Amino acid sequence: MSSKLKCLCLLGLNLVAAPAFANEPLELRESWEGRVSAFMTGVPMAYDTNSNQRADKLILPAVVNVSASALPSDVNLVAARLYWGGTQIQNGDDCVGSDADREVQISRPDGAVRQIVADRCYCSGADAGSYDVWVCHADISADAGPDIVGQWSVSEYEGLIADGSTDTASAAFLWVYEKDTLPPRRVALYDGNYVLAEQAVTFELDVNVDTNPDGELTYFVLEGDTAGEGEEFIEVNGLPGAAGPLRLEDSINPVNNPFNRTINTTDPVREGVVGVDVDRFDITGALTAGDTKVALTYSAGEDKVWLAVNVVGVNLFDPVLTQNSFKQWTSVDSEVALAGGMVRFEIHLENTGNETGTVTLSDEFSDAFESWVLVSNDSGTQNTAASGLELNNVVVEPGESVKIVVDAVIADVEDGTVVSNTATWTRPNEGGFAGSVSTGDIVVRRDGDSDGVYDSEDNCPDVANADQMDSDADGVGDACEDAPDMGVPDMGAPDMELPLPTTETIVSGTGCATPGMGSPLFALLLLFFGQGVVRARALRTRRRAL
């Protein structure tokens, strides 16, 4: 095991101090690792039109431009989120007498328009009886389109904007992306709706910082009150190391006034944007090799703000097996997976990190598989005592991959049975994350009578009939019927014994005899058609039963 202290695992957020009124604490909602990074920017939806530094009018659509310099070219989108919210009229108890605007509209750089419905909304009682503050978010990965760079907008939002000192409305876009040339990194997303008013609060993020620390913080904050006096700051301190604490600042964010209505993630940067701050800072200077926590302290001074989103990115010096690893299957016997046939599974473990990864790989086979055998493995030693496949000490070097091949025989399952297979690996000894890869659904076909027609499509699945002949078009193949040429299905009706009297009737004036009801000919006709009626009724009875 490497002696280096590995980067990250953002496992939790511990609240050290808490306000006395309703809040939604910031919590870890999602994280990504690999050659990934994140970009967040935002836009006000309310403006000060009478120059008193208060929001008095919603102006929509709210437009934000993402410049080409904001992120590398030719990135692959991993995830996208939209955040939006602001003040809402309160009639009743906190967060009960109000509600969020849960649906907005966005437009993309390609001109496409999408309606977005919130996945979740957070409320803050805001320490006020006349209004609450709501923040909503939605996963817009499927609606984000092909390009990040360009003009985005948000519209169809409604909220309380009436020139009040705390009136606010804004939105933020978050994109997580990947590219092969990026350094290995873990991106952690914390969100909530946490109000600060004339106080400070500290959040502690659990981390494991490497010998070469590198990190950044981006936040989305809704801002209410006009900036007042007091000790307003954002402080980052890696613990227990000696590098911090570090108070964040840049050219438009003074060290004593970071909540100053700025967005530094646009090009050019924006100042004087009422009711919102979206700012990104390098926090590397606060980190020391060996740190196990990062403490983030927010002080609002005499201002009033709502912390909505923290995005923390820290470069990894760990193996990363979760980004490009996969599992695939092929049929050994035919073009499809067959009941009783053999399939081949290939497990591909790829390390996109910068540290060797040593894991134990396991693969359990369900009852849908009759047997399996390990064909080959580039690394690892098989534990033959395990119930399924278990390979110990599978070593994957940085930038390399290993392949494990397994053949499995599918049991004699019904046609159309859906099976799958998943391989898992443990957390690497050197650091990083455990993970899994799956084949996805495999539809198994069965041809029980070997006539070339799968059972669920075969009109006689237990008797070979490649021609699928069905003379009476009843859905049952001729091969499964006793008398298919009679025009009605033979349902196996019992033989009928009818008397055969010999009487006949003379039709006057014709000189011919016609069969009477007691004649042998009539009896034969009755026998013939009577059986047909019995069989037809039997068929209808059978169909009703089915």
XYZ file of C-alpha atoms in Angstrom:
546
model
C 0.000 0.000 0.000
C 1.333 3.400 -0.920
C 2.568 5.580 1.925
C 1.025 8.609 0.297
C -2.121 10.035 1.839
C -4.743 9.814 -0.807
C -6.935 12.563 -2.123
C -10.475 12.750 -1.006
C -13.251 10.771 -0.245
C -15.774 13.480 0.483
C -17.857 11.439 2.849
C -19.850 13.945 4.781
C -20.569 17.452 5.898
C -20.621 18.197 9.608
C -22.468 21.246 10.816
C -20.586 22.935 13.625
C -23.006 25.806 14.284
C -26.649 26.169 13.337
C -29.096 29.058 13.221
C -32.238 28.900 15.309
C -34.688 29.004 12.408
C -35.678 26.591 9.670
C -33.000 25.586 7.197
C -32.139 22.811 4.787
C -28.516 21.952 5.666
C -26.063 21.580 2.817
C -25.411 17.875 2.300
C -23.422 15.762 -0.125
C -25.878 14.933 -2.915
C -23.622 13.487 -5.617
C -19.966 13.038 -6.517
C -17.985 12.130 -9.620
C -14.437 10.921 -10.083
C -12.100 10.398 -12.995
C -10.732 12.863 -15.491
C -13.597 15.179 -14.656
C -14.198 18.767 -13.657
C -17.136 21.107 -13.115
C -18.254 24.568 -14.125
C -21.031 26.611 -12.544
C -22.362 30.022 -13.441
C -25.505 31.955 -12.664
C -27.841 34.796 -13.524
C -30.174 37.156 -11.640
C -33.871 36.979 -12.482
C -34.772 40.167 -10.575
C -33.348 43.664 -11.047
C -33.157 47.038 -9.335
C -34.889 49.437 -11.714
C -35.193 52.377 -9.318
C -31.552 52.471 -8.147
C -32.157 51.730 -4.472
C -30.135 48.471 -4.478
C -33.252 46.347 -4.022
C -34.906 43.964 -6.451
C -38.169 45.453 -7.642
C -38.880 43.722 -10.959
C -38.587 40.272 -12.494
C -36.979 40.557 -15.926
C -37.237 37.364 -17.952
C -35.824 35.589 -19.766
C -32.714 35.801 -17.611
C -29.782 35.295 -19.983
C -26.269 34.044 -19.247
C -23.470 33.408 -21.735
C -20.941 30.621 -21.257
C -17.719 31.602 -22.981
C -15.351 29.219 -24.737
C -12.652 30.126 -22.206
C -14.741 28.805 -19.323
C -13.903 25.158 -19.977
C -11.781 23.000 -22.289
C -12.952 22.327 -25.826
C -14.495 19.036 -26.916
C -15.540 17.868 -23.472
C -18.083 15.135 -22.839
C -21.011 16.068 -20.621
C -21.348 13.861 -17.551
C -24.145 15.641 -15.688
C -26.007 18.944 -15.677
C -28.191 20.606 -13.054
C -30.294 23.725 -12.927
C -30.912 25.588 -9.662
C -33.460 28.381 -9.287
C -35.333 30.136 -6.537
C -36.005 33.207 -4.447
C -38.448 34.807 -2.046
C -42.091 33.690 -1.932
C -45.051 35.187 -0.046
C -45.707 33.418 3.257
C -49.243 33.038 4.618
C -48.978 30.855 7.692
C -46.162 28.918 9.301
C -42.644 28.801 7.908
C -42.425 26.686 4.758
C -46.085 25.681 5.120
C -47.784 28.912 4.171
C -45.752 29.263 0.977
C -44.641 27.220 -1.973
C -41.937 27.208 -4.602
C -42.322 27.900 -8.286
C -41.524 24.345 -9.302
C -41.497 24.704 -13.070
C -39.456 27.007 -15.291
C -38.369 27.108 -18.907
C -34.832 27.116 -20.274
C -33.412 27.796 -23.705
C -30.120 26.320 -24.924
C -27.345 27.603 -27.184
C -28.860 25.685 -30.107
C -32.164 27.531 -29.636
C -34.090 24.570 -28.251
C -36.566 25.316 -25.462
C -37.311 22.898 -22.618
C -39.792 22.910 -19.749
C -38.033 21.967 -16.522
C -39.872 20.544 -13.502
C -38.092 20.483 -10.146
C -36.774 17.203 -8.810
C -36.644 18.712 -5.327
C -37.170 22.065 -3.603
C -35.674 23.255 -0.315
C -37.289 25.838 1.948
C -35.811 28.253 4.453
C -38.094 29.979 6.915
C -35.743 32.918 6.475
C -36.264 34.091 10.088
C -39.224 36.101 8.813
C -43.001 35.850 9.043
C -43.915 37.448 5.734
C -41.824 35.419 3.305
C -39.913 32.187 2.818
C -37.024 31.488 0.481
C -37.241 28.455 -1.794
C -34.475 26.881 -3.875
C -35.313 24.174 -6.426
C -33.129 21.994 -8.589
C -33.553 19.622 -11.521
C -31.285 17.219 -13.340
C -31.176 18.609 -16.880
C -28.602 16.176 -18.279
C -31.112 14.885 -20.829
C -32.137 18.424 -21.780
C -28.707 20.056 -21.896
C -28.148 19.529 -25.610
C -24.879 19.131 -27.504
C -23.119 22.326 -26.402
C -22.281 24.005 -23.113
C -20.715 27.092 -24.675
C -23.198 29.742 -25.784
C -26.299 31.543 -24.567
C -28.584 30.007 -21.958
C -31.705 31.515 -20.450
C -34.302 30.898 -17.743
C -37.896 32.124 -17.955
C -41.446 31.529 -16.679
C -40.451 32.039 -13.034
C -42.776 33.681 -10.499
C -41.839 34.926 -7.046
C -42.099 37.733 -4.509
C -40.235 40.703 -5.968
C -41.649 43.964 -4.570
C -38.698 46.209 -3.655
C -38.262 44.538 -0.273
C -34.844 44.513 1.362
C -34.621 40.716 1.130
C -36.405 40.149 -2.184
C -34.333 37.914 -4.425
C -34.622 35.654 -7.470
C -31.807 33.954 -9.380
C -30.697 30.777 -11.120
C -27.497 28.793 -11.599
C -26.356 26.186 -14.116
C -23.924 23.420 -13.126
C -22.144 21.215 -15.661
C -19.886 18.259 -14.847
C -17.757 17.149 -17.778
C -14.899 14.821 -18.657
C -11.946 14.816 -21.005
C -8.962 12.483 -21.329
C -6.428 15.291 -20.879
C -7.815 16.453 -17.519
C -6.025 15.398 -14.336
C -7.808 12.809 -12.189
C -10.200 14.646 -9.901
C -13.155 14.120 -7.653
C -16.015 16.601 -7.822
C -18.425 16.720 -4.877
C -21.776 18.500 -4.965
C -23.327 19.830 -1.768
C -26.638 21.652 -1.871
C -29.426 22.846 0.408
C -30.883 26.174 1.527
C -29.064 27.522 4.560
C -29.726 31.050 5.763
C -27.096 33.233 7.410
C -27.999 36.524 9.064
C -25.509 38.423 11.233
C -23.676 35.245 12.111
C -21.072 32.742 10.976
C -21.353 29.029 10.350
C -18.689 26.388 9.729
C -19.030 23.261 7.634
C -16.440 20.502 7.829
C -15.874 18.371 4.749
C -14.165 15.011 5.271
C -11.233 14.580 2.886
C -7.934 12.765 2.499
C -5.507 15.207 0.931
C -2.555 13.952 -1.107
C 1.035 15.166 -1.042
C 0.292 17.475 -3.979
C -2.939 19.193 -2.954
C -5.012 21.066 -5.482
C -8.604 22.193 -5.138
C -11.263 24.786 -5.819
C -14.613 25.884 -4.435
C -17.576 27.351 -6.321
C -20.693 28.529 -4.526
C -24.162 29.769 -5.426
C -25.605 32.142 -2.835
C -28.914 34.008 -2.831
C -28.438 37.423 -1.285
C -31.076 39.544 0.392
C -30.147 42.533 2.489
C -28.163 45.426 1.152
C -24.615 44.818 2.319
C -24.188 46.130 5.837
C -21.240 46.524 8.110
C -19.710 43.643 9.996
C -17.177 40.894 9.578
C -18.177 39.218 6.308
C -15.814 36.556 4.950
C -15.328 33.027 3.606
C -12.507 31.093 5.219
C -11.039 27.728 4.217
C -8.829 25.727 6.545
C -7.324 22.315 5.910
C -7.045 20.288 9.116
C -4.837 19.388 10.861
C -2.285 20.916 8.483
C -0.651 24.300 8.921
C -1.305 25.833 5.486
C -4.621 27.447 6.427
C -6.690 29.266 7.300
C -7.161 31.090 4.014
C -9.726 33.848 3.510
C -10.959 33.925 -0.060
C -10.704 36.991 -2.251
C -10.095 38.106 -5.814
C -10.159 41.299 -7.842
C -13.922 41.800 -7.488
C -14.490 40.040 -4.153
C -12.815 41.874 -1.256
C -11.660 39.661 1.574
C -14.173 41.342 3.918
C -17.104 41.404 1.478
C -17.399 38.236 -0.640
C -21.213 38.411 -0.757
C -21.197 41.541 -2.851
C -23.469 40.680 -5.764
C -20.878 39.360 -8.181
C -20.564 36.494 -10.635
C -16.914 35.794 -11.423
C -17.580 32.741 -13.625
C -18.790 34.808 -16.583
C -16.625 36.544 -19.177
C -16.550 39.401 -18.504
C -17.303 39.091 -14.794
C -20.516 40.666 -13.549
C -20.846 43.122 -10.686
C -23.900 44.701 -9.114
C -26.167 41.738 -9.834
C -28.894 42.125 -7.237
C -29.677 39.082 -5.141
C -27.057 36.562 -6.238
C -23.403 35.565 -5.910
C -21.781 32.831 -7.989
C -18.034 32.820 -7.397
C -15.192 30.353 -7.822
C -11.966 30.342 -5.789
C -8.749 28.339 -5.717
C -8.435 26.734 -2.261
C -5.102 24.977 -2.812
C -3.346 27.419 -0.482
C -5.424 26.194 2.451
C -4.524 22.516 2.003
C -1.619 20.571 3.452
C -0.539 17.043 2.597
C -2.138 14.783 5.169
C -5.181 16.935 5.884
C -8.265 14.904 6.773
C -10.820 17.719 6.835
C -11.505 20.992 5.115
C -13.373 23.516 7.233
C -15.405 26.127 5.339
C -16.531 29.097 7.416
C -19.098 31.523 6.033
C -19.756 34.793 7.849
C -22.511 37.075 6.582
C -21.650 40.022 8.804
C -24.783 42.167 8.909
C -25.876 40.859 5.531
C -28.466 38.118 4.996
C -27.689 35.328 2.545
C -28.851 31.819 1.685
C -26.183 29.217 0.908
C -27.599 27.047 -1.885
C -24.737 25.168 -3.582
C -21.117 24.276 -2.829
C -19.118 22.468 -5.504
C -15.740 21.225 -4.295
C -13.177 19.796 -6.712
C -9.942 18.179 -5.531
C -7.352 16.543 -7.742
C -6.883 12.853 -7.075
C -3.738 10.844 -6.683
C -5.616 7.592 -6.608
C -6.569 4.782 -8.945
C -9.808 5.503 -10.790
C -11.537 2.343 -12.026
C -15.071 3.720 -12.114
C -14.798 5.922 -15.192
C -14.046 3.725 -18.220
C -14.463 0.147 -16.982
C -17.190 -1.948 -18.599
C -18.548 -5.462 -19.142
C -19.814 -6.949 -22.403
C -21.124 -10.296 -23.629
C -21.279 -12.319 -26.836
C -22.999 -15.588 -27.703
C -20.643 -18.471 -28.414
C -23.259 -20.608 -30.200
C -25.260 -18.144 -32.282
C -26.075 -14.502 -32.821
C -28.358 -14.430 -29.775
C -28.264 -15.845 -26.251
C -29.914 -19.281 -26.304
C -31.369 -21.378 -23.493
C -28.822 -24.120 -22.925
C -26.265 -22.188 -24.967
C -22.980 -20.586 -23.972
C -22.217 -16.883 -23.619
C -18.846 -15.232 -23.115
C -18.423 -12.354 -20.659
C -15.509 -9.923 -20.936
C -14.752 -7.704 -17.950
C -12.638 -4.671 -18.837
C -11.075 -2.837 -15.869
C -9.384 0.428 -16.846
C -7.460 2.731 -14.508
C -7.837 6.367 -15.572
C -6.187 7.579 -12.372
C -2.534 8.201 -11.658
C -1.957 5.516 -9.036
C -1.823 1.713 -9.233
C -5.058 0.032 -8.159
C -5.171 -3.358 -6.419
C -8.625 -4.883 -5.954
C -10.556 -8.094 -5.432
C -13.018 -8.762 -8.250
C -16.151 -10.865 -7.747
C -18.815 -12.155 -10.119
C -21.789 -14.148 -8.844
C -23.878 -16.137 -11.329
C -27.621 -16.512 -10.741
C -29.692 -19.681 -11.191
C -30.293 -18.586 -14.778
C -26.797 -19.903 -15.489
C -26.167 -23.631 -15.323
C -22.375 -23.411 -15.102
C -19.424 -21.093 -15.721
C -15.670 -21.316 -16.211
C -12.836 -18.764 -16.050
C -11.231 -18.651 -19.491
C -8.470 -16.094 -18.916
C -7.425 -13.229 -16.652
C -4.682 -10.674 -17.211
C -4.204 -10.263 -13.472
C -5.321 -11.767 -10.186
C -5.439 -15.169 -8.497
C -8.654 -17.185 -8.459
C -10.186 -18.224 -5.154
C -11.624 -21.608 -6.129
C -13.465 -21.957 -2.813
C -15.764 -19.041 -3.609
C -19.318 -19.738 -4.784
C -18.828 -17.499 -7.800
C -15.839 -16.033 -9.551
C -13.425 -14.336 -7.161
C -10.056 -12.952 -8.239
C -7.731 -11.604 -5.574
C -4.932 -9.078 -6.114
C -6.097 -7.800 -9.474
C -3.563 -5.063 -10.267
C -4.348 -2.272 -12.732
C -1.566 0.203 -13.486
C -2.287 3.882 -14.231
C -3.386 4.333 -17.832
C -3.630 0.563 -18.328
C -6.422 -2.000 -18.355
C -6.890 -5.699 -17.625
C -9.343 -8.162 -19.162
C -11.073 -11.102 -17.513
C -12.947 -13.608 -19.720
C -15.608 -16.005 -18.417
C -17.760 -18.517 -20.327
C -21.169 -19.401 -18.880
C -23.870 -21.876 -19.930
C -27.419 -20.552 -19.705
C -29.939 -22.863 -18.038
C -32.943 -24.241 -19.943
C -35.063 -21.188 -19.187
C -38.262 -20.132 -20.937
C -38.135 -18.193 -24.174
C -37.866 -14.452 -23.525
C -36.332 -14.774 -20.056
C -34.264 -11.691 -19.207
C -30.961 -12.258 -17.415
C -27.998 -10.062 -16.549
C -24.599 -10.346 -14.934
C -22.670 -7.912 -12.758
C -19.054 -7.923 -11.632
C -17.955 -5.872 -8.614
C -14.605 -4.817 -7.212
C -13.525 -3.710 -3.776
C -12.128 -0.317 -2.854
C -8.539 -0.311 -4.133
C -5.893 -0.833 -1.472
C -4.252 2.412 -2.585
C -7.434 4.528 -2.323
C -10.327 5.468 -4.557
C -13.698 3.812 -4.840
C -15.242 0.375 -5.173
C -17.424 -0.134 -8.213
C -19.268 -2.486 -10.527
C -19.913 -3.157 -14.209
C -22.926 -4.915 -15.697
C -23.963 -6.430 -18.999
C -27.397 -4.886 -18.815
C -30.403 -7.002 -19.826
C -29.829 -10.118 -21.927
C -32.944 -11.608 -23.573
C -32.635 -15.404 -23.811
C -34.312 -17.215 -26.724
C -35.443 -20.861 -26.673
C -36.371 -23.206 -29.543
C -37.502 -26.334 -27.727
C -38.381 -28.379 -30.822
C -35.356 -27.191 -32.847
C -37.450 -26.201 -35.839
C -35.895 -22.750 -36.218
C -38.814 -20.889 -34.604
C -38.501 -19.561 -31.037
C -41.056 -20.958 -28.578
C -42.957 -17.723 -27.957
C -43.455 -17.334 -31.720
C -44.005 -21.032 -32.526
C -47.599 -22.175 -33.173
C -46.593 -25.682 -32.127
C -43.632 -25.275 -29.744
C -43.325 -28.944 -28.752
C -43.495 -30.490 -32.242
C -41.069 -29.515 -34.993
C -42.902 -27.674 -37.773
C -40.571 -25.305 -39.556
C -43.307 -24.484 -42.098
C -45.647 -23.223 -39.284
C -48.601 -24.469 -41.384
C -51.962 -23.520 -39.860
C -54.680 -24.555 -42.338
C -57.603 -23.405 -40.229
C -55.916 -20.166 -39.070
C -56.740 -20.883 -35.437
C -53.247 -20.091 -34.139
C -52.441 -23.758 -33.518
C -50.123 -25.354 -36.046
C -51.320 -28.299 -38.124
C -48.615 -30.430 -36.530
C -50.433 -30.082 -33.194
C -53.924 -30.913 -34.561
C -55.512 -34.304 -35.277
C -57.477 -33.279 -38.394
C -56.212 -29.940 -39.664
C -57.683 -30.467 -43.157
C -61.333 -30.425 -42.063
C -61.483 -26.673 -41.825
C -62.118 -26.668 -38.083
C -59.719 -27.515 -35.326
C -59.807 -31.041 -33.932
C -60.148 -30.651 -30.185
C -60.306 -34.390 -29.587
C -64.139 -34.537 -29.305
C -65.429 -38.049 -28.462
C -66.896 -40.240 -31.180
C -70.702 -40.001 -31.528
C -72.839 -43.162 -31.895
C -76.057 -42.344 -33.804
C -78.800 -44.776 -34.917
C -79.003 -45.384 -38.626
C -82.691 -45.988 -39.519
C -83.494 -46.758 -43.142
C -86.657 -44.754 -43.677
C -86.810 -42.321 -46.543
C -89.296 -39.730 -47.765
C -90.740 -39.650 -51.328
C -91.080 -36.166 -52.678
C -94.239 -35.990 -54.727
C -93.873 -35.249 -58.417
C -90.081 -35.713 -58.622
C -89.684 -39.435 -58.728
C -86.625 -38.998 -56.461
C -86.036 -39.910 -52.925
C -84.542 -37.371 -50.499
C -82.906 -38.436 -47.281
C -85.268 -38.396 -44.384
C -84.211 -37.588 -40.837
C -83.949 -41.293 -40.174
C -82.115 -42.255 -43.347
C -78.519 -43.544 -43.397
C -77.377 -40.568 -45.488
C -78.886 -38.057 -43.072
C -77.245 -39.858 -40.181
C -73.864 -39.629 -41.895
C -74.317 -35.900 -42.546
C -75.324 -35.363 -38.951
C -72.308 -37.299 -37.751
C -69.978 -35.229 -39.961
C -71.337 -31.768 -39.147
C -72.233 -32.666 -35.574
C -68.608 -33.415 -34.771
C -67.628 -30.093 -36.350
C -70.087 -28.252 -34.096
C -68.829 -30.100 -31.035
C -65.237 -29.290 -31.956
C -66.010 -25.643 -32.684
C -67.753 -25.323 -29.333
C -64.834 -27.024 -27.646
C -62.449 -24.579 -29.331
C -64.501 -21.604 -28.115
C -64.536 -23.073 -24.624
C -60.763 -23.512 -24.744
C -60.186 -19.959 -25.958
C -62.378 -18.580 -23.181
C -60.390 -20.612 -20.664
C -57.143 -19.190 -22.036
